[in-house]
PDB file of C-alpha atoms in Angstrom:
ATOM      1  CA  GLY A   1     272.898  -9.485 170.800  1.00 74.00           C
ATOM      2  CA  ASP A   2     270.142  -9.435 168.173  1.00 85.00           C
ATOM      3  CA  TRP A   3     267.872  -7.170 170.215  1.00 88.00           C
ATOM      4  CA  LEU A   4     270.559  -4.548 170.690  1.00 89.00           C
ATOM      5  CA  VAL A   5     271.335  -4.589 166.970  1.00 89.00           C
ATOM      6  CA  LEU A   6     267.623  -4.240 166.123  1.00 92.00           C
ATOM      7  CA  VAL A   7     267.306  -1.259 168.483  1.00 92.00           C
ATOM      8  CA  LEU A   8     270.308   0.409 166.855  1.00 91.00           C
ATOM      9  CA  LEU A   9     268.868  -0.292 163.399  1.00 92.00           C
ATOM     10  CA  ALA A  10     265.587   1.282 164.485  1.00 94.00           C
ATOM     11  CA  LEU A  11     267.456   4.348 165.747  1.00 93.00           C
ATOM     12  CA  LEU A  12     269.310   4.658 162.430  1.00 92.00           C
ATOM     13  CA  VAL A  13     266.109   4.456 160.410  1.00 94.00           C
ATOM     14  CA  PHE A  14     264.154   6.720 162.769  1.00 95.00           C
ATOM     15  CA  GLN A  15     266.733   9.496 162.513  1.00 95.00           C
ATOM     16  CA  ALA A  16     266.053   9.668 158.783  1.00 95.00           C
ATOM     17  CA  ILE A  17     262.290   9.588 159.348  1.00 96.00           C
ATOM     18  CA  PHE A  18     262.359  12.248 162.047  1.00 95.00           C
ATOM     19  CA  SER A  19     264.625  14.507 159.980  1.00 95.00           C
ATOM     20  CA  LEU A  20     262.068  14.369 157.153  1.00 95.00           C
ATOM     21  CA  GLU A  21     259.304  15.233 159.584  1.00 94.00           C
ATOM     22  CA  ALA A  22     261.329  18.082 161.124  1.00 94.00           C
ATOM     23  CA  SER A  23     261.900  19.587 157.688  1.00 94.00           C
ATOM     24  CA  GLU A  24     258.138  19.931 157.329  1.00 90.00           C
ATOM     25  CA  TRP A  25     257.417  17.338 154.679  1.00 92.00           C
ATOM     26  CA  PRO A  26     253.685  16.455 154.679  1.00 91.00           C
ATOM     27  CA  LEU A  27     254.331  13.165 156.425  1.00 92.00           C
ATOM     28  CA  ALA A  28     252.107  11.265 158.853  1.00 93.00           C
ATOM     29  CA  LEU A  29     254.457   9.727 161.413  1.00 94.00           C
ATOM     30  CA  ARG A  30     251.578   7.650 162.774  1.00 95.00           C
ATOM     31  CA  VAL A  31     251.810   5.652 159.525  1.00 96.00           C
ATOM     32  CA  VAL A  32     255.530   5.719 158.694  1.00 96.00           C
ATOM     33  CA  VAL A  33     256.869   4.752 162.146  1.00 96.00           C
ATOM     34  CA  PRO A  34     254.655   1.637 162.649  1.00 96.00           C
ATOM     35  CA  VAL A  35     255.303   0.527 159.070  1.00 97.00           C
ATOM     36  CA  SER A  36     259.069   0.812 159.655  1.00 96.00           C
ATOM     37  CA  LEU A  37     258.847  -1.118 162.917  1.00 96.00           C
ATOM     38  CA  LEU A  38     256.702  -3.824 161.328  1.00 96.00           C
ATOM     39  CA  GLY A  39     259.149  -3.924 158.431  1.00 96.00           C
ATOM     40  CA  MET A  40     262.032  -4.563 160.801  1.00 95.00           C
ATOM     41  CA  ALA A  41     260.170  -7.242 162.735  1.00 95.00           C
ATOM     42  CA  PHE A  42     258.980  -9.008 159.610  1.00 95.00           C
ATOM     43  CA  SER A  43     262.369  -8.709 157.937  1.00 95.00           C
ATOM     44  CA  TYR A  44     264.070 -10.173 160.996  1.00 95.00           C
ATOM     45  CA  MET A  45     261.845 -13.238 160.733  1.00 95.00           C
ATOM     46  CA  LEU A  46     262.649 -13.555 157.027  1.00 94.00           C
ATOM     47  CA  ALA A  47     266.380 -13.078 157.626  1.00 93.00           C
ATOM     48  CA  ARG A  48     266.362 -15.883 160.171  1.00 92.00           C
ATOM     49  CA  SER A  49     264.291 -18.170 157.933  1.00 93.00           C
ATOM     50  CA  GLN A  50     265.506 -20.639 155.333  1.00 92.00           C
ATOM     51  CA  TYR A  51     263.974 -18.697 152.416  1.00 92.00           C
ATOM     52  CA  GLY A  52     266.231 -17.641 149.598  1.00 91.00           C
ATOM     53  CA  GLU A  53     266.921 -14.010 148.796  1.00 90.00           C
ATOM     54  CA  PHE A  54     264.452 -13.685 145.896  1.00 94.00           C
ATOM     55  CA  LEU A  55     261.569 -15.433 147.682  1.00 95.00           C
ATOM     56  CA  ALA A  56     262.164 -13.413 150.857  1.00 94.00           C
ATOM     57  CA  LEU A  57     262.134 -10.179 148.851  1.00 94.00           C
ATOM     58  CA  PHE A  58     258.905 -11.205 147.099  1.00 96.00           C
ATOM     59  CA  ILE A  59     257.199 -12.122 150.390  1.00 95.00           C
ATOM     60  CA  ASN A  60     258.468  -8.912 151.961  1.00 95.00           C
ATOM     61  CA  THR A  61     257.123  -6.833 149.069  1.00 95.00           C
ATOM     62  CA  VAL A  62     253.649  -8.356 149.274  1.00 96.00           C
ATOM     63  CA  TYR A  63     253.411  -8.048 153.043  1.00 95.00           C
ATOM     64  CA  GLY A  64     254.921  -4.569 152.982  1.00 96.00           C
ATOM     65  CA  GLY A  65     252.302  -3.282 150.573  1.00 95.00           C
ATOM     66  CA  LEU A  66     249.442  -4.899 152.468  1.00 95.00           C
ATOM     67  CA  LEU A  67     250.612  -3.795 155.906  1.00 96.00           C
ATOM     68  CA  THR A  68     251.234  -0.251 154.696  1.00 96.00           C
ATOM     69  CA  LEU A  69     247.695  -0.160 153.326  1.00 95.00           C
ATOM     70  CA  PHE A  70     246.318  -1.580 156.584  1.00 95.00           C
ATOM     71  CA  VAL A  71     248.204   0.869 158.826  1.00 95.00           C
ATOM     72  CA  ALA A  72     247.154   3.842 156.682  1.00 95.00           C
ATOM     73  CA  ALA A  73     243.537   2.618 156.645  1.00 95.00           C
ATOM     74  CA  PHE A  74     243.574   2.239 160.422  1.00 93.00           C
ATOM     75  CA  TYR A  75     244.007   6.002 160.806  1.00 89.00           C
ATOM     76  CA  GLU A  76     241.322   6.960 158.294  1.00 88.00           C
ATOM     77  CA  SER A  77     237.857   7.833 159.567  1.00 82.00           C
ATOM     78  CA  GLY A  78     235.275   5.066 159.900  1.00 82.00           C
ATOM     79  CA  ASN A  79     235.950   1.379 160.265  1.00 88.00           C
ATOM     80  CA  ILE A  80     238.851  -0.478 158.701  1.00 90.00           C
ATOM     81  CA  VAL A  81     236.941  -1.402 155.523  1.00 91.00           C
ATOM     82  CA  GLU A  82     235.930   2.215 154.911  1.00 92.00           C
ATOM     83  CA  GLY A  83     239.503   3.270 155.670  1.00 92.00           C
ATOM     84  CA  MET A  84     240.943   0.828 153.128  1.00 94.00           C
ATOM     85  CA  SER A  85     238.428   1.980 150.566  1.00 94.00           C
ATOM     86  CA  SER A  86     239.363   5.613 151.212  1.00 93.00           C
ATOM     87  CA  VAL A  87     243.096   4.920 150.942  1.00 94.00           C
ATOM     88  CA  ILE A  88     242.705   2.958 147.707  1.00 94.00           C
ATOM     89  CA  VAL A  89     240.422   5.593 146.138  1.00 94.00           C
ATOM     90  CA  ARG A  90     242.819   8.395 147.036  1.00 94.00           C
ATOM     91  CA  ALA A  91     245.827   6.448 145.701  1.00 94.00           C
ATOM     92  CA  VAL A  92     244.031   5.639 142.438  1.00 94.00           C
ATOM     93  CA  ARG A  93     242.920   9.271 142.071  1.00 94.00           C
ATOM     94  CA  TRP A  94     246.520  10.402 142.632  1.00 93.00           C
ATOM     95  CA  SER A  95     247.804   7.868 140.063  1.00 93.00           C
ATOM     96  CA  VAL A  96     245.268   8.970 137.456  1.00 93.00           C
ATOM     97  CA  ASP A  97     246.187  12.603 138.034  1.00 93.00           C
ATOM     98  CA  ALA A  98     249.901  11.814 137.840  1.00 90.00           C
ATOM     99  CA  PHE A  99     249.621   9.908 134.556  1.00 92.00           C
ATOM    100  CA  THR A 100     247.221  12.332 132.857  1.00 92.00           C
ATOM    101  CA  GLY A 101     249.197  15.486 133.590  1.00 88.00           C
ATOM    102  CA  GLY A 102     247.065  16.646 136.496  1.00 86.00           C
ATOM    103  CA  ILE A 103     248.194  17.890 139.867  1.00 88.00           C
ATOM    104  CA  ASN A 104     247.295  16.091 143.063  1.00 86.00           C
ATOM    105  CA  GLN A 105     249.069  16.935 146.312  1.00 88.00           C
ATOM    106  CA  ASP A 106     247.366  14.408 148.559  1.00 89.00           C
ATOM    107  CA  PRO A 107     249.572  14.037 151.656  1.00 92.00           C
ATOM    108  CA  LEU A 108     248.276  10.495 152.244  1.00 94.00           C
ATOM    109  CA  VAL A 109     249.799   9.238 149.000  1.00 94.00           C
ATOM    110  CA  PHE A 110     253.118  10.877 149.825  1.00 94.00           C
ATOM    111  CA  THR A 111     252.965   9.239 153.259  1.00 95.00           C
ATOM    112  CA  LEU A 112     252.240   5.860 151.642  1.00 96.00           C
ATOM    113  CA  LEU A 113     255.209   6.209 149.299  1.00 95.00           C
ATOM    114  CA  VAL A 114     257.550   7.227 152.119  1.00 96.00           C
ATOM    115  CA  ALA A 115     256.231   4.411 154.333  1.00 97.00           C
ATOM    116  CA  ILE A 116     256.894   1.851 151.602  1.00 97.00           C
ATOM    117  CA  LEU A 117     260.354   3.341 151.062  1.00 96.00           C
ATOM    118  CA  PHE A 118     261.155   2.950 154.751  1.00 97.00           C
ATOM    119  CA  TRP A 119     259.682  -0.569 154.781  1.00 97.00           C
ATOM    120  CA  PHE A 120     262.305  -1.489 152.168  1.00 96.00           C
ATOM    121  CA  ILE A 121     265.043   0.419 153.990  1.00 96.00           C
ATOM    122  CA  ALA A 122     264.173  -1.551 157.138  1.00 96.00           C
ATOM    123  CA  TYR A 123     264.216  -4.790 155.130  1.00 95.00           C
ATOM    124  CA  ASN A 124     267.552  -3.861 153.564  1.00 94.00           C
ATOM    125  CA  ALA A 125     269.057  -3.027 156.951  1.00 94.00           C
ATOM    126  CA  VAL A 126     267.907  -6.194 158.686  1.00 94.00           C
ATOM    127  CA  TRP A 127     268.706  -8.461 155.754  1.00 93.00           C
ATOM    128  CA  HIS A 128     272.235  -7.101 155.337  1.00 92.00           C
ATOM    129  CA  VAL A 129     273.016  -7.350 159.031  1.00 92.00           C
ATOM    130  CA  PHE A 130     271.604 -10.782 159.793  1.00 91.00           C
ATOM    131  CA  ARG A 131     271.976 -12.560 156.466  1.00 87.00           C
ATOM    132  CA  ILE A 132     274.791 -11.027 154.414  1.00 83.00           C
ATOM    133  CA  ASP A 133     276.830  -9.157 157.048  1.00 77.00           C
ATOM    134  CA  ARG A 134     277.412  -5.960 155.067  1.00 80.00           C
ATOM    135  CA  VAL A 135     277.410  -2.989 157.443  1.00 84.00           C
ATOM    136  CA  TRP A 136     277.818  -0.194 154.895  1.00 86.00           C
ATOM    137  CA  ARG A 137     274.796  -1.379 152.935  1.00 88.00           C
ATOM    138  CA  VAL A 138     272.824  -0.708 156.099  1.00 90.00           C
ATOM    139  CA  ILE A 139     274.208   2.758 156.785  1.00 91.00           C
ATOM    140  CA  ILE A 140     274.273   4.310 153.311  1.00 93.00           C
ATOM    141  CA  PRO A 141     270.526   4.345 152.324  1.00 95.00           C
ATOM    142  CA  PRO A 142     269.251   6.288 155.364  1.00 95.00           C
ATOM    143  CA  ALA A 143     272.380   8.466 155.272  1.00 95.00           C
ATOM    144  CA  LEU A 144     271.630   9.449 151.660  1.00 95.00           C
ATOM    145  CA  ILE A 145     268.070  10.392 152.618  1.00 95.00           C
ATOM    146  CA  MET A 146     269.315  12.502 155.508  1.00 94.00           C
ATOM    147  CA  LEU A 147     272.032  14.201 153.455  1.00 94.00           C
ATOM    148  CA  ALA A 148     269.673  14.988 150.571  1.00 94.00           C
ATOM    149  CA  ASN A 149     267.147  16.346 153.048  1.00 94.00           C
ATOM    150  CA  MET A 150     269.782  18.506 154.726  1.00 93.00           C
ATOM    151  CA  ILE A 151     271.113  19.831 151.410  1.00 93.00           C
ATOM    152  CA  PHE A 152     267.767  20.772 149.883  1.00 92.00           C
ATOM    153  CA  TYR A 153     265.956  21.923 153.033  1.00 92.00           C
ATOM    154  CA  THR A 154     265.667  25.711 153.180  1.00 89.00           C
ATOM    155  CA  GLY A 155     263.655  26.118 156.372  1.00 89.00           C
ATOM    156  CA  ASP A 156     264.660  27.396 159.770  1.00 91.00           C
ATOM    157  CA  THR A 157     264.702  24.119 161.695  1.00 91.00           C
ATOM    158  CA  SER A 158     268.163  22.709 162.335  1.00 91.00           C
ATOM    159  CA  LEU A 159     268.602  19.130 161.181  1.00 93.00           C
ATOM    160  CA  ASP A 160     272.080  18.824 162.691  1.00 92.00           C
ATOM    161  CA  THR A 161     270.837  17.032 165.812  1.00 93.00           C
ATOM    162  CA  TYR A 162     269.353  14.224 163.730  1.00 94.00           C
ATOM    163  CA  PHE A 163     272.531  13.873 161.702  1.00 94.00           C
ATOM    164  CA  ILE A 164     274.799  13.886 164.761  1.00 94.00           C
ATOM    165  CA  THR A 165     272.596  11.266 166.436  1.00 94.00           C
ATOM    166  CA  PHE A 166     272.690   9.238 163.221  1.00 94.00           C
ATOM    167  CA  VAL A 167     276.493   9.375 163.052  1.00 94.00           C
ATOM    168  CA  LEU A 168     276.776   8.406 166.735  1.00 94.00           C
ATOM    169  CA  CYS A 169     274.416   5.450 166.190  1.00 91.00           C
ATOM    170  CA  CYS A 170     276.429   4.451 163.107  1.00 90.00           C
ATOM    171  CA  HIS A 171     279.633   4.469 165.136  1.00 90.00           C
ATOM    172  CA  ILE A 172     278.116   2.332 167.894  1.00 89.00           C
ATOM    173  CA  PHE A 173     276.500   0.044 165.334  1.00 85.00           C
ATOM    174  CA  HIS A 174     279.710  -0.389 163.343  1.00 83.00           C
ATOM    175  CA  SER A 175     281.801  -1.124 166.412  1.00 85.00           C
ATOM    176  CA  LEU A 176     279.190  -3.588 167.679  1.00 81.00           C
ATOM    177  CA  ILE A 177     278.924  -5.498 164.403  1.00 79.00           C
ATOM    178  CA  THR A 178     282.609  -5.642 163.430  1.00 73.00           C
TER     179      THR A 178
END
């Protein structure tokens, strides 16, 4: 039963990710998708552990940040140490520009922020299914991302397929859980 629920959770989260990518956001799926999958796997282990909610969230936050950095560094040029250095330098440069009124449109930093967001969405989904048993708290966060994306997207690509697939997965997920 748990594996089927995890697959459905992955499908729910991936519909939101793929709709963002289809609407031409500067997003590197090679970073966001593995981070989301690792987030689900790690969150499943935490949800099945004896840790309390606060400690699990703290552990998840630390590991989420480190694994996001590692996955992003893996795809940078050079070895992993040079990749981590590059990711950190670019993130610091973006932060300095953001806080001093400058403009920096580095797509890596946007990808890092989205990856961390989906790490927490994956954690939220797994935690609320396996620990708290609140189905709507699983469905609403990715649904809000998809709806906001659909409302504000002005391009030519249709996002309806992602939303229909999301709603179908929600229906299957809801009937499976309740």
